[in-house]
Short mmCIF file of C-alpha atoms and ligand atoms in Angstrom, two decimals:
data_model
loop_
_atom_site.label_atom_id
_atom_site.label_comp_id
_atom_site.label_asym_id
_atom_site.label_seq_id
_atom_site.Cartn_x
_atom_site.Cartn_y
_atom_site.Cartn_z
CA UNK X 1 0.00 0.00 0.00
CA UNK X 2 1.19 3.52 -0.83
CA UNK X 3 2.26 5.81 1.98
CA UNK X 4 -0.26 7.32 4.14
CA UNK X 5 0.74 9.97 6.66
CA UNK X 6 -1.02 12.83 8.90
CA UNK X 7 -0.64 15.70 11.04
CA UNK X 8 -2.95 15.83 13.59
CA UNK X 9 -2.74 18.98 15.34
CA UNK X 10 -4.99 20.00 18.51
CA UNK X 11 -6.11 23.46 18.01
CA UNK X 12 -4.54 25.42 20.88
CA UNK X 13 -2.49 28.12 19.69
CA UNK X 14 -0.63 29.12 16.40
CA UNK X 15 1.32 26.47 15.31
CA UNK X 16 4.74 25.76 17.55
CA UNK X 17 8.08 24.95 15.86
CA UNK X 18 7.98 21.65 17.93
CA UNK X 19 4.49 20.99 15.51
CA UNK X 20 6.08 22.46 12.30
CA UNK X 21 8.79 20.04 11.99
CA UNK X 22 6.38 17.02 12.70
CA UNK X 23 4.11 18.24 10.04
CA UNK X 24 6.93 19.03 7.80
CA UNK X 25 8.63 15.12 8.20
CA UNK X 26 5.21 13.83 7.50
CA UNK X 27 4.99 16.13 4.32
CA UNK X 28 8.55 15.57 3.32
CA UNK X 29 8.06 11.79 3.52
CA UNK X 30 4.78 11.92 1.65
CA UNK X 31 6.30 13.88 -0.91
CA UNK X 32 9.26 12.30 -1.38
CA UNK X 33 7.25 8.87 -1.37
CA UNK X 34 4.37 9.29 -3.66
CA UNK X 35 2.18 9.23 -0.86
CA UNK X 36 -0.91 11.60 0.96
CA UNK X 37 -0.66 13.39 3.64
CA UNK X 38 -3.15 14.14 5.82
CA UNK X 39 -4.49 16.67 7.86
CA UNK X 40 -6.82 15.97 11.27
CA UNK X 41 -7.52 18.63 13.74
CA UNK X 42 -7.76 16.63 16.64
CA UNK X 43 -10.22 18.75 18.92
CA UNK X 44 -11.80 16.66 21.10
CA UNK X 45 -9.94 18.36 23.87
CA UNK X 46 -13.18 20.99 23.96
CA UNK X 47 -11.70 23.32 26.80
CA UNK X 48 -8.44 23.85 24.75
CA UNK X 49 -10.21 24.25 21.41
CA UNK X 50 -11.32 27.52 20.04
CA UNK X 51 -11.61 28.35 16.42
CA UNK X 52 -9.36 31.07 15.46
CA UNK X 53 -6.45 28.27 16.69
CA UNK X 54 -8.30 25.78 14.05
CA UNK X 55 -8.07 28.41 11.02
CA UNK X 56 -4.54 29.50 12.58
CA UNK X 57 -3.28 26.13 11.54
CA UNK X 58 -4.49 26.15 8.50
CA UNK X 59 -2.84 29.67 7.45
CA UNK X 60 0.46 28.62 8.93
CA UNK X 61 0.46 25.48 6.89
CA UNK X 62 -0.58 27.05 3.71
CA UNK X 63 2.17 30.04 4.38
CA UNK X 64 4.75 27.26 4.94
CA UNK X 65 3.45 25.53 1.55
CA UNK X 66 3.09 22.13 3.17
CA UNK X 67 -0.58 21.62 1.52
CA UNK X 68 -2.02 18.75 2.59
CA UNK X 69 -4.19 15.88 0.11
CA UNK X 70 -6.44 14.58 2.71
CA UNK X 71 -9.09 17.22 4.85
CA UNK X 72 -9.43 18.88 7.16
CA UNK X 73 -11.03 16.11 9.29
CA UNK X 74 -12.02 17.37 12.55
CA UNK X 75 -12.39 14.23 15.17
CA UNK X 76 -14.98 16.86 16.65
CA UNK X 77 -16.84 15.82 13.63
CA UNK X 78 -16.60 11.95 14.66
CA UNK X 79 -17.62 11.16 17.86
CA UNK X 80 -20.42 8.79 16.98
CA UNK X 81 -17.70 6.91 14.98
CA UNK X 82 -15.52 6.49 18.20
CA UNK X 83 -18.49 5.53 20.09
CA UNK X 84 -19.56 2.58 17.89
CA UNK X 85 -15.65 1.72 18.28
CA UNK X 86 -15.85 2.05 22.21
CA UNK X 87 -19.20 0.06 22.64
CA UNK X 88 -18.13 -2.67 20.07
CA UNK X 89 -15.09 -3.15 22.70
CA UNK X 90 -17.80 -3.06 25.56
CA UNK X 91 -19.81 -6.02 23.86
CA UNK X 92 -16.40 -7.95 22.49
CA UNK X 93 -15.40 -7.60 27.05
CA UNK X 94 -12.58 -5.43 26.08
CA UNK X 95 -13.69 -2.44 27.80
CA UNK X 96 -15.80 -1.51 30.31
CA UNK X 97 -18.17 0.83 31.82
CA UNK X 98 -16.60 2.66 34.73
CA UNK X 99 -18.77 4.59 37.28
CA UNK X 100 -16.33 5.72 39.34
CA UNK X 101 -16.51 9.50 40.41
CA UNK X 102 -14.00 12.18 39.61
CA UNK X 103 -14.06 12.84 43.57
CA UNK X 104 -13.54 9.18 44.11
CA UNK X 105 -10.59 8.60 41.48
CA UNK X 106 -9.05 11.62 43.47
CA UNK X 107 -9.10 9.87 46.61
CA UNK X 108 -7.65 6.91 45.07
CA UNK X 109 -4.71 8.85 43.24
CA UNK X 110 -3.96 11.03 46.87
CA UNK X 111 -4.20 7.13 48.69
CA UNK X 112 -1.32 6.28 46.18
CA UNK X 113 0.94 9.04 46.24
CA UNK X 114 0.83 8.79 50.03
CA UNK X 115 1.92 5.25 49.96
CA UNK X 116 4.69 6.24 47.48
CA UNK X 117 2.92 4.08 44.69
CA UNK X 118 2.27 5.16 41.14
CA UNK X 119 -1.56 6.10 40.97
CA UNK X 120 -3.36 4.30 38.52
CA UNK X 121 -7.09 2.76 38.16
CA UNK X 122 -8.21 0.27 41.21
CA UNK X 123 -9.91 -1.85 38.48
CA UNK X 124 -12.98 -1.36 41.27
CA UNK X 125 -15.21 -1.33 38.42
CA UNK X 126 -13.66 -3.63 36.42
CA UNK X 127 -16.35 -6.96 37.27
CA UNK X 128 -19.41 -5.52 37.84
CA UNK X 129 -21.94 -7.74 37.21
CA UNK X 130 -25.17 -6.75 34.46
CA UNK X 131 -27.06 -6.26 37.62
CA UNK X 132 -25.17 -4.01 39.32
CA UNK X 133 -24.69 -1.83 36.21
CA UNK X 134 -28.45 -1.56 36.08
CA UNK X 135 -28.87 -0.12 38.97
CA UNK X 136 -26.13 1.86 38.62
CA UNK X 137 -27.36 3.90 35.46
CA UNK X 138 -31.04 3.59 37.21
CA UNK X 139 -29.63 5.63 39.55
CA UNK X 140 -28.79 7.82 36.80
CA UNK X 141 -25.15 7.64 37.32
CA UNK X 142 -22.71 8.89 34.50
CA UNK X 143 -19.92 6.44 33.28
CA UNK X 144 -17.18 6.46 31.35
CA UNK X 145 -15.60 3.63 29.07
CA UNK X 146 -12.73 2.17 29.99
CA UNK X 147 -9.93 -0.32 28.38
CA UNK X 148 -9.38 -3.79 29.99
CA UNK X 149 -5.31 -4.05 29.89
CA UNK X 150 -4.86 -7.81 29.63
CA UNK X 151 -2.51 -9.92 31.73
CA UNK X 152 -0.32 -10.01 28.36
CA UNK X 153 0.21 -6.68 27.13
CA UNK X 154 3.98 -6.91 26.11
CA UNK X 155 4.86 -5.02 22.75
CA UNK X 156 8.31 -4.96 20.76
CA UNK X 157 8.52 -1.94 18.49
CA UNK X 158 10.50 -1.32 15.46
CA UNK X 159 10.37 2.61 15.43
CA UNK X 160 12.30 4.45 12.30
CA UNK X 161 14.41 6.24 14.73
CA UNK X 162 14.77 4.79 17.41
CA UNK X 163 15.22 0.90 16.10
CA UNK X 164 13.68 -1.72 18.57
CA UNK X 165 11.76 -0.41 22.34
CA UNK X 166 9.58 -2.73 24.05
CA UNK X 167 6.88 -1.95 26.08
CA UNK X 168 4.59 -3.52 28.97
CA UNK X 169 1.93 -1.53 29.36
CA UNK X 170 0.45 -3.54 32.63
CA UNK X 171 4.16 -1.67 34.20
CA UNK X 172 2.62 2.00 33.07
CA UNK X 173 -0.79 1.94 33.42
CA UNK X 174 -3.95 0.43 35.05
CA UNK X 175 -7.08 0.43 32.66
CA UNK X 176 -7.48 3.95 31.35
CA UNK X 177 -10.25 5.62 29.73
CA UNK X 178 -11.30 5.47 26.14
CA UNK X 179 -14.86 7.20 26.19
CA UNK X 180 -15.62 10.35 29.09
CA UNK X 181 -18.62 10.45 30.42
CA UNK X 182 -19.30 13.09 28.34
CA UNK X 183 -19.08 10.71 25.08
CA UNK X 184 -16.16 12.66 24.52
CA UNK X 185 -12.90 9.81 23.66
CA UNK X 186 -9.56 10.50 24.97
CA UNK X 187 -6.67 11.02 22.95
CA UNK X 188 -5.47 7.74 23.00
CA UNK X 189 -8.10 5.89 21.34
CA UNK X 190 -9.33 8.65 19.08
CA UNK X 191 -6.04 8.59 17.59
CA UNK X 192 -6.03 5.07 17.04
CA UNK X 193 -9.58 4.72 15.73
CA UNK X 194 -8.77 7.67 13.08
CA UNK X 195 -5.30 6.24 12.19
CA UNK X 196 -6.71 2.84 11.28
CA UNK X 197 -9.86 4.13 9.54
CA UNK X 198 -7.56 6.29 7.54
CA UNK X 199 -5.30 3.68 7.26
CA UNK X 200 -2.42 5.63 8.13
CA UNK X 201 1.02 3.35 7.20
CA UNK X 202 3.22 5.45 9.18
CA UNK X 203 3.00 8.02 12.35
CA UNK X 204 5.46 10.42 12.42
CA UNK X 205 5.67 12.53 15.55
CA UNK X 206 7.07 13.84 18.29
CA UNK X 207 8.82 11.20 20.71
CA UNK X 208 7.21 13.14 23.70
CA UNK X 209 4.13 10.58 22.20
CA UNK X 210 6.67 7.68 22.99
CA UNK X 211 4.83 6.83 26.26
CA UNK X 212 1.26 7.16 24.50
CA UNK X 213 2.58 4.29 21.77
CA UNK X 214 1.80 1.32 24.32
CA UNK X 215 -1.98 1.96 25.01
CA UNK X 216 -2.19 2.46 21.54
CA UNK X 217 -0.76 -0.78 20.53
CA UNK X 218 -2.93 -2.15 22.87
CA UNK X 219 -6.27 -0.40 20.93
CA UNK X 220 -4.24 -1.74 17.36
CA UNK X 221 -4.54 -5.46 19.07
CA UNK X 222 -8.01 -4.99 19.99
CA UNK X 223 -9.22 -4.13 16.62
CA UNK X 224 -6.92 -6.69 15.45
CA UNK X 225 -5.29 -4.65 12.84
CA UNK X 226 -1.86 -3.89 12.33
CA UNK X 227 -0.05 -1.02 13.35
CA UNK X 228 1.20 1.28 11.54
CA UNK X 229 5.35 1.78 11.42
CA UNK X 230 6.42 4.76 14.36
CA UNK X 231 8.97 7.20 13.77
CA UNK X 232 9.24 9.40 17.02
CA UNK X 233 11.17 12.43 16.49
CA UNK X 234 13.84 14.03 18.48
CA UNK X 235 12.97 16.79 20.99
CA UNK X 236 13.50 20.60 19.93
CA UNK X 237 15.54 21.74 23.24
CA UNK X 238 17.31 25.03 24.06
CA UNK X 239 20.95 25.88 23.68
CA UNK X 240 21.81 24.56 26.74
CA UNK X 241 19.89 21.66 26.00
CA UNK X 242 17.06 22.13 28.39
CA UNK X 243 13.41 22.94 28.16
CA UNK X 244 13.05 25.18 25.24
CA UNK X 245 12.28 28.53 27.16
CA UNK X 246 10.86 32.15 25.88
CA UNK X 247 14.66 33.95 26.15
CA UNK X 248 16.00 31.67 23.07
CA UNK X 249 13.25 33.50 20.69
CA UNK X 250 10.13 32.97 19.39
CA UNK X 251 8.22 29.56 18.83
CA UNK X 252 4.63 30.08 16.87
CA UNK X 253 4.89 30.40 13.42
CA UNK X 254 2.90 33.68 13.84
CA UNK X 255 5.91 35.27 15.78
CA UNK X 256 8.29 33.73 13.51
CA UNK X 257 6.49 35.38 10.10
CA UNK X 258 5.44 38.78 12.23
CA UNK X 259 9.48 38.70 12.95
CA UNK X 260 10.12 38.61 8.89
CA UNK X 261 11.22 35.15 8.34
CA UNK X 262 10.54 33.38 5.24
CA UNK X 263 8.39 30.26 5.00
CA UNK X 264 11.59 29.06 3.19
CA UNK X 265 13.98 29.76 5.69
CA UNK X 266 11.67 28.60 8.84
CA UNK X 267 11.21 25.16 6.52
CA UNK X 268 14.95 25.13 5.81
CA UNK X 269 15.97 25.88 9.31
CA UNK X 270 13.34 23.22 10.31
CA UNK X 271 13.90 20.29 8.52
CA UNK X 272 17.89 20.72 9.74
CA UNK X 273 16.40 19.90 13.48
CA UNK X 274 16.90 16.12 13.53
CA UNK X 275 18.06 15.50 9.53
CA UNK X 276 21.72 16.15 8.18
CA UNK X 277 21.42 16.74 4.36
CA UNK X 278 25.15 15.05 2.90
CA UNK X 279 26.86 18.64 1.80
CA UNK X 280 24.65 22.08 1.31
CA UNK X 281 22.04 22.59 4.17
CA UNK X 282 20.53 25.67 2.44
CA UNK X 283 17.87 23.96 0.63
CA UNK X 284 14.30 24.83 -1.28
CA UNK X 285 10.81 22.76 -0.24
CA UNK X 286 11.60 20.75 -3.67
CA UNK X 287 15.52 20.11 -2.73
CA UNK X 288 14.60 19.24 0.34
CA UNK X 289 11.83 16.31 -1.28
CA UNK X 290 14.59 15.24 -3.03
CA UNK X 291 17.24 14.76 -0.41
CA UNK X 292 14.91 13.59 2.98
CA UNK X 293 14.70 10.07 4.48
CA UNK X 294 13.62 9.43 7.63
CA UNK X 295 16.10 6.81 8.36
CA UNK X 296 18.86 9.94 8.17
CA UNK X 297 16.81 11.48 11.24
CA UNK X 298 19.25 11.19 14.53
CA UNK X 299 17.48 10.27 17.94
CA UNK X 300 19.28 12.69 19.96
CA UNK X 301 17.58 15.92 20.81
CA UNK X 302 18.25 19.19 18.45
CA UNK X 303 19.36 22.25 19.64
CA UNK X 304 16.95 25.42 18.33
CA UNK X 305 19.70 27.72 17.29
CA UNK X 306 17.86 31.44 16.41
CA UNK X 307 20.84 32.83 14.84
CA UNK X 308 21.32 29.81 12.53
CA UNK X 309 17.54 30.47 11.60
CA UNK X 310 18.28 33.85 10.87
CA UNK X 311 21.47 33.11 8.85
CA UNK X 312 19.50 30.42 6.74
CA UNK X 313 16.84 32.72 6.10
CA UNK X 314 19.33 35.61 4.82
CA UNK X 315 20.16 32.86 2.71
CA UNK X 316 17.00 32.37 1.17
CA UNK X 317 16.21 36.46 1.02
CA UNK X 318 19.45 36.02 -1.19
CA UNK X 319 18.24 33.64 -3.73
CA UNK X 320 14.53 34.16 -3.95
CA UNK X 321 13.59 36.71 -6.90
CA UNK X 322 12.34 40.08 -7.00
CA UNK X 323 8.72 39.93 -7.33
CA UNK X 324 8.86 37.20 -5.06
CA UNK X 325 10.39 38.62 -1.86
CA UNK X 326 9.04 41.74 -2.41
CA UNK X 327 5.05 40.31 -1.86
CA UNK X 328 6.79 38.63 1.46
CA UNK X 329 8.55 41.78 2.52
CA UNK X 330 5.10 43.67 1.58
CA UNK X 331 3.59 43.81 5.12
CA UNK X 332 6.26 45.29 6.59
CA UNK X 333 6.62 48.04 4.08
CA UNK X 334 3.39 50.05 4.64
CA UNK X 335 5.13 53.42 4.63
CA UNK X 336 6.00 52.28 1.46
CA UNK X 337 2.66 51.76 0.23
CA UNK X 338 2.77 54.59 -2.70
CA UNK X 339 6.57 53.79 -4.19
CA UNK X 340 6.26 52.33 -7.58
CA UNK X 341 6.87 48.73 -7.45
CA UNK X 342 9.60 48.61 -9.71
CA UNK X 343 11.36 50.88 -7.69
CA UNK X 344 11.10 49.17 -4.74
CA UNK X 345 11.82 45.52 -6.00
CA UNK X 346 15.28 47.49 -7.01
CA UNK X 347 15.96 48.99 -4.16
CA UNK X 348 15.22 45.69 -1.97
CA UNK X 349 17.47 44.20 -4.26
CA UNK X 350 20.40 45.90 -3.78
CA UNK X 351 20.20 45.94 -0.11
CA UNK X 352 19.54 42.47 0.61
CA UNK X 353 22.70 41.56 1.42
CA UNK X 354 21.82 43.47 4.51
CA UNK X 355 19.28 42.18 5.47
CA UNK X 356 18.76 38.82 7.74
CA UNK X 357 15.35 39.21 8.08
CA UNK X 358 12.33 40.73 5.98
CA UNK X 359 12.19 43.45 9.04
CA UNK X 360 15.90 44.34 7.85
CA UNK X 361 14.27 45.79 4.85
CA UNK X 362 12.62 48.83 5.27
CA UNK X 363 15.30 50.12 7.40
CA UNK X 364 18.20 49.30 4.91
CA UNK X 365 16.11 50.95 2.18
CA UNK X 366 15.42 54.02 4.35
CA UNK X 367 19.26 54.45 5.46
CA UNK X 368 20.72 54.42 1.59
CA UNK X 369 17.66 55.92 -0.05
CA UNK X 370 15.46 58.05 1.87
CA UNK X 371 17.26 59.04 5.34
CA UNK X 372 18.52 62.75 5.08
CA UNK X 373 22.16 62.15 5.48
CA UNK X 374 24.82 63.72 7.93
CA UNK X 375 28.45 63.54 6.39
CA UNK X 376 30.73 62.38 9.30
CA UNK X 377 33.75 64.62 10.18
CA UNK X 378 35.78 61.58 10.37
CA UNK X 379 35.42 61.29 6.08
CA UNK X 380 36.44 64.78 5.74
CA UNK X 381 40.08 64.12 4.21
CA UNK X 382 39.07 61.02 2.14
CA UNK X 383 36.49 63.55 0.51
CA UNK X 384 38.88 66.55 0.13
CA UNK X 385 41.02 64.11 -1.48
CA UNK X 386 38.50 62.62 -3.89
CA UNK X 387 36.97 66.21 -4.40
CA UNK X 388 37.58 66.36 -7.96
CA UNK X 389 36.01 62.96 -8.81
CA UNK X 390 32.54 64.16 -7.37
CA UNK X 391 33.22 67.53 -9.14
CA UNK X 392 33.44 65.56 -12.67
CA UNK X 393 30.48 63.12 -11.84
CA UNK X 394 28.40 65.85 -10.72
CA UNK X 395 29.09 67.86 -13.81
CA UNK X 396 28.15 64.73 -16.14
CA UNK X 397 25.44 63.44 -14.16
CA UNK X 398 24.20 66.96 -14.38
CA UNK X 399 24.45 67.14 -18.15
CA UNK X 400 23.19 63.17 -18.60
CA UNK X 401 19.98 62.73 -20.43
CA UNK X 402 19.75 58.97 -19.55
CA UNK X 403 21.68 57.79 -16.16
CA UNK X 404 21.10 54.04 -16.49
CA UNK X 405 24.45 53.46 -18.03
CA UNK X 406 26.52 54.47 -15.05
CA UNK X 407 29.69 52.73 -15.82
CA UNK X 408 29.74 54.98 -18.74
CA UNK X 409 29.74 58.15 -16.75
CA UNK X 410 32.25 56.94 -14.38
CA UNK X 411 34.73 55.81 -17.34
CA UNK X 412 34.23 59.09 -18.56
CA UNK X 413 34.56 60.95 -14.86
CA UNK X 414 37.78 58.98 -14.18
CA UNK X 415 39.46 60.21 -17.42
CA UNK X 416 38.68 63.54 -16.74
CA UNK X 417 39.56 63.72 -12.79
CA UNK X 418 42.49 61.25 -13.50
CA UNK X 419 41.34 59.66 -10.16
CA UNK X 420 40.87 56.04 -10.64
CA UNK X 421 39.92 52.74 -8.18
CA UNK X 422 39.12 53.31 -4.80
CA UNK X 423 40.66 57.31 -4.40
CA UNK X 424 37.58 57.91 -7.16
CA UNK X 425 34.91 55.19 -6.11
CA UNK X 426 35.02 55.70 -2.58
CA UNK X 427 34.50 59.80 -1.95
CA UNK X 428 31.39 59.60 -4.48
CA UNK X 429 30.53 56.63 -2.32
CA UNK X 430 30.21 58.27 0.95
CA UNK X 431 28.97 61.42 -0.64
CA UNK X 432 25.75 59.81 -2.13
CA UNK X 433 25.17 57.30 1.12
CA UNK X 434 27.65 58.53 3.97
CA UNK X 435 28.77 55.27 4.38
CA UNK X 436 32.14 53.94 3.54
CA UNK X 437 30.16 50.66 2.21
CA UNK X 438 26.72 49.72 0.92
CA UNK X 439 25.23 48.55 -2.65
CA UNK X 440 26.52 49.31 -5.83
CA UNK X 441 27.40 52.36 -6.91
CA UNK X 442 26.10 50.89 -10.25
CA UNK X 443 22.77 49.62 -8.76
CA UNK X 444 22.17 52.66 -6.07
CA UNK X 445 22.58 55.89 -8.05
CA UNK X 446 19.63 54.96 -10.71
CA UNK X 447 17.76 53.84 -7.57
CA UNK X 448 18.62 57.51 -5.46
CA UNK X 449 17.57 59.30 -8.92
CA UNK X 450 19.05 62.04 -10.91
CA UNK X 451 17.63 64.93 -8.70
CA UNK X 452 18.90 63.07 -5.45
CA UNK X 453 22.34 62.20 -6.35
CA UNK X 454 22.70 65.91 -7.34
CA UNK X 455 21.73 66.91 -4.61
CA UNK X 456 23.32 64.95 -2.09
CA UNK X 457 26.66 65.06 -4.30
CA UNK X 458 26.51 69.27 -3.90
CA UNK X 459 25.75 68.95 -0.37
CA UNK X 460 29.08 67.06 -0.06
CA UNK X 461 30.82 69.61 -1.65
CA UNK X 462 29.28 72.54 0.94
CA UNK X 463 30.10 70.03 3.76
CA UNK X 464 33.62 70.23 2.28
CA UNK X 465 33.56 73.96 2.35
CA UNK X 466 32.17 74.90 5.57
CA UNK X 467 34.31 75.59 8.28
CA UNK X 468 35.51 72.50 10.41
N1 LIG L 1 -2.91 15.72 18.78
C1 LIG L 1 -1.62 15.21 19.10
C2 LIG L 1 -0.67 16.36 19.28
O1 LIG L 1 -1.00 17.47 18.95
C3 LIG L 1 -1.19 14.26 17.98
C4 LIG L 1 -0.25 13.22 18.42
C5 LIG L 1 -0.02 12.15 17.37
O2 LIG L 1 0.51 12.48 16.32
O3 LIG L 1 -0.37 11.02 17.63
O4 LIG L 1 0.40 16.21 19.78
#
């Protein structure tokens, strides 16, 4: 059977890095296999559900590009499918109906920790008889449904990453719940029932799920079906290889996009958490289809590294084209609403270099184009020194019909001022930007315009003739 994979996101929040890269392993190994990938909003959790986190997730997907074959399905949307599944395991004796009260269960789990055991179920409701259940929901008592863990409930697991674990579930848990009272089913069997109904071959997540994998080999053995293959990814820690915490950046792909990175750098940076590509880690969505396997993926935790994400992104702000990353740079240029476009994809251009993120860009625009600028005292001799080459260019530029051959006007100006190199290239340099370094000369002067290079060119010349 071809490959079948998901992401199954609960709705709680913009999407978190730690959720990114799962969905972006399951899309990369989909891709790269031929296979679907499928998306499930698993919102069953109702308290932690709202719906602006349900069409969050599908924004942040879409702006990453990781579009998905399969839904939306929304287990909110199938609870009568996991209750047929829960009272077929009632009938078969593989669950049962549990009438045990929240305040009771508490008692139990305090009785536990006080004796220093592990809390888990009593199993008190484990035998009742048909009788006793009767009179149990005569009394109009609520139940939930819970799974019978039998005697033998040893597993051996093959996982992707992590080669062979084995697993007893009777040593983690006692019988646990598959069906609230409220006919709501816990994670744990919903994800099973979906996964087998959408006969997912592999599940791809994050290894904090590790522990969840027994009980859920236990629901694969009940409906006698085969499981699929598990691949639990590495965790996403901090520098110092701890919890990820707040101070090493931002998490939610909405922070990460309002801070100007590029769904191509955040995917790039991403898919390096875990996976090695052989030689060149800067990588497009497609290069990246091309070069992924699962099997590459290292079980040892990755180290989120901000500055690597922002040095990967500058990366891609280098290749991508004009029109391109100037509709991503868009909403952060609202003063520049009225510029003419062509304008601006030249002058983002030619200060990209510059920039690590898109938030780099209005700022590097404004300092060589718009910014009024102050000629520092400290460039006062390298000017004096290169006066006659911005006397010249000024006099040609002045008299130049067309100025978008440049080179022509500066061949021309460094005949005439017989200052060549850097003693001609640099003083007009600082006298157009007031910086020693920047874009182009080439690229920047059409850019500044006729009018402004004039102007700023003449103001270098006052500058030179004012008193120090
Ligand atoms: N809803 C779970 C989560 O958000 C999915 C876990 C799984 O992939 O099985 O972590």
């Amino acid at each position: 059977m071809g490959v079948r994979v998901r992401f199954a996101p609960s709705p709680s929040g913009s999407l978190h890095i730690g959720n990114v890269r799962t969905a972006l392993f399951n899309w990369l190994f989909a891709r790269k296999n031929n296979g679907i990938f499928i998306l499930r909003i698993e919102d069953t959790d109702i308290e932690r559900t709202y719906e602006s986190a349900y069409s969050g997730i599908l924004e942040d997907l879409a702006w990453l590009g990781l579009n998905w074959d399969e839904g939306p399905y929304k287990q909110s949307d199938r609870l009568d499918i996991y209750k047929s599944y829960a009272e077929r395991f009632l009938k078969e004796g593989l669950a049962y109906k549990c009438f045990c009260s929240p305040e009771e269960l508490e008692r139990e789990r305090e009785q536990a920790l006080k004796e220093g055991k592990p809390p888990r179920y009593s199993g008190k409701c484990a035998n009742l008889t048909e009788e006793e259940i009767s009179r149990l929901e005569s009394e109009g008592r609520s139940c939930s449904i819970r799974f019978r863990i039998p005697e033998d409930a040893c597993f051996v697991v093959e996982d992707m990453i992590r080669g062979k674990i084995e697993f007893d579930v009777n040593a983690i848990t006692g019988d646990f719940i598959i069906l609230r009272s409220d006919g709501m089913p816990t994670y744990n069997f919903a994800v099973v029932i979906d996964d087998h109904l959408m006969k997912i071959t592999h599940v791809i997540r994050g290894e904090d799920h590790l522990s969840n994998t027994p009980r859920q080999l236990l629901i694969y053995r009940a409906l006698e079906a085969e499981p699929p293959v598990f691949a639990h990814l590495p965790m996403i820690v901090g520098s110092d290889h701890s919890k990820l915490s707040k101070r090493e950046g931002s998490f939610s792909v909405k922070e990460l996009r309002e801070q100007g990175l590029l769904p191509e750098g955040v995917v790039n940076y991403l898919a390096l958490l875990g996976w090695s590509p052989k030689e060149e880690e800067v990588k497009t969505l497609e290069e990246l289809i091309e070069e992924f396997s699962l099997e590459d993926v290292s079980p040892s935790p990755s180290a989120y590294d901000p500055a690597k994400l922002r040095w990967i992104n500058r990366q891609h702000i280098l290749r991508l084209d004009g029109e391109k990353l100037l509709s991503y740079a868009r909403p952060f240029l609202k003063e520049f609403e009225n510029f003419p476009k062509e304008w601006l994809i030249k002058a983002i251009l030619s200060i990209r270099e510059y920039a690590e993120t898109l938030k780099d860009i209005p700022e590097e625009i404004k300092k060589y184009y718009l910014n009024d600028i102050s000629l520092d005292d400290k460039y006062r001799e390298e000017l004096l020194s290169g006066k006659k080459a911005i006397e010249v260019f000024l006099d040609l530029l002045k008299n130049a019909e067309d100025i978008s051959d440049i080179d022509s006007l500066f061949k021309e100006a460094i005949k005439v001022s017989g200052l060549k190199g850097r003693r001609f290239y640099h003083p007009i340099r600082i006298a157009l930007t007031g910086y020693e370094s920047g874009p182009e000369l080439v690229e920047l002067i059409p850019i500044l315009g006729k009018r402004k290079c004039i102007e700023r060119l003449e103001n270098s010349l006052r500058f030179l003739e004012a008193e120090k």
